[in-house]
Amino acid sequence: MVAAFVFTVYGLILCIASVVVGILSLLTIPGTLCVSFILTILSVTFILIVWAILVAVRFSRMCEEDGIQYAPKGDASYSSGFALIVTAWCLAVVNLLLLIILLFCM
């Protein structure tokens, strides 16, 4: 779970950096669109890693194969935080697709 937290922080930093570079690209500063594209690819990757870790932890067992499950299926469910992470990833993918369209149209 610590790894998921670390990847969340890195993904958030990359998203903020992508927004800042995107604002700079509106000012027609050359090269910022490519930098924003690279930052968006990295943030999409980091957010995907976060929710993959969360799903893996829910279905994994502690202390080898005979151990207890981390979260019993009846007692645990995905919360609104997980839904927000998946929604953020979907929005980042849409942003990435729009950046691809912008890069190839210019």
Coordinates of C-alpha atoms in Angstrom, one line a residue:
M1 CA 0.0 0.0 0.0
V2 CA 3.0 2.3 0.5
A3 CA 3.9 1.8 -3.1
A4 CA 0.4 2.9 -4.2
F5 CA 0.8 6.0 -2.0
V6 CA 4.2 6.8 -3.6
F7 CA 2.9 6.3 -7.1
T8 CA -0.2 8.5 -6.3
V9 CA 2.0 11.3 -5.1
Y10 CA 4.2 11.1 -8.2
G11 CA 1.2 10.9 -10.5
L12 CA -0.3 14.0 -8.8
I13 CA 3.0 15.9 -9.3
L14 CA 3.1 14.8 -12.9
C15 CA -0.5 15.9 -13.5
I16 CA 0.1 19.3 -11.9
A17 CA 3.2 19.7 -14.0
S18 CA 1.3 18.7 -17.1
V19 CA -1.4 21.4 -16.4
V20 CA 1.3 24.1 -15.9
V21 CA 3.0 23.1 -19.1
G22 CA -0.4 23.0 -20.8
I23 CA -1.1 26.6 -19.7
L24 CA 2.3 27.6 -21.0
S25 CA 1.4 26.0 -24.4
L26 CA -1.6 28.2 -24.6
L27 CA 0.8 31.1 -24.6
T28 CA 2.4 29.6 -27.7
I29 CA 5.7 28.8 -26.1
P30 CA 7.4 26.4 -28.5
G31 CA 8.0 22.8 -27.4
T32 CA 5.6 22.9 -24.5
L33 CA 3.0 20.7 -26.3
C34 CA 5.5 17.8 -26.6
V35 CA 6.6 18.2 -23.0
S36 CA 2.9 18.2 -21.9
F37 CA 2.4 15.0 -24.0
I38 CA 5.3 13.3 -22.3
L39 CA 4.1 14.3 -18.8
T40 CA 0.6 13.1 -19.6
I41 CA 1.9 9.7 -20.7
L42 CA 3.8 9.4 -17.5
S43 CA 0.9 10.5 -15.3
V44 CA -1.5 8.0 -17.0
T45 CA 1.1 5.3 -16.4
F46 CA 1.5 6.2 -12.7
I47 CA -2.2 6.4 -12.1
L48 CA -2.7 3.0 -13.8
I49 CA -0.1 1.5 -11.5
V50 CA -1.9 2.9 -8.5
W51 CA -5.2 1.3 -9.2
A52 CA -3.6 -2.0 -10.3
I53 CA -1.8 -2.2 -6.9
L54 CA -5.1 -1.5 -5.1
V55 CA -6.9 -4.3 -7.0
A56 CA -4.0 -6.7 -6.4
V57 CA -3.9 -6.0 -2.7
R58 CA -7.6 -6.7 -2.3
F59 CA -7.3 -10.1 -3.8
S60 CA -3.9 -11.1 -2.4
R61 CA -3.2 -13.2 0.6
M62 CA -0.8 -12.3 3.4
C63 CA 2.0 -14.7 4.5
E64 CA 2.1 -17.0 1.5
E65 CA -0.7 -18.9 -0.2
D66 CA -2.2 -20.5 2.9
G67 CA -2.5 -17.1 4.8
I68 CA -5.5 -15.0 5.3
Q69 CA -6.8 -12.6 2.7
Y70 CA -5.9 -9.0 3.1
A71 CA -9.5 -8.0 2.8
P72 CA -12.2 -10.6 3.1
K73 CA -14.5 -10.4 0.1
G74 CA -17.6 -10.0 2.2
D75 CA -16.3 -7.3 4.4
A76 CA -14.5 -5.1 2.0
S77 CA -15.6 -3.2 -1.1
Y78 CA -14.1 -0.6 -3.3
S79 CA -14.7 2.8 -1.8
S80 CA -15.3 6.2 -3.4
G81 CA -11.5 6.8 -3.3
F82 CA -11.0 3.9 -5.7
A83 CA -13.7 5.3 -8.0
L84 CA -12.0 8.7 -8.0
I85 CA -8.7 7.1 -9.0
V86 CA -10.3 5.2 -11.9
T87 CA -12.1 8.4 -12.9
A88 CA -8.9 10.4 -12.8
W89 CA -7.2 7.7 -15.0
C90 CA -10.1 7.8 -17.5
L91 CA -9.9 11.6 -17.7
A92 CA -6.1 11.5 -18.1
V93 CA -6.6 9.0 -21.0
V94 CA -9.1 11.4 -22.6
N95 CA -6.5 14.2 -22.1
L96 CA -3.9 12.1 -23.7
L97 CA -6.1 11.4 -26.8
L98 CA -6.7 15.1 -27.2
L99 CA -3.0 15.8 -27.0
I100 CA -2.4 13.2 -29.7
I101 CA -4.9 14.9 -31.9
L102 CA -3.3 18.3 -31.2
L103 CA 0.2 17.0 -31.9
F104 CA -0.7 15.5 -35.3
C105 CA -2.9 18.4 -36.4
M106 CA -0.1 20.9 -35.9

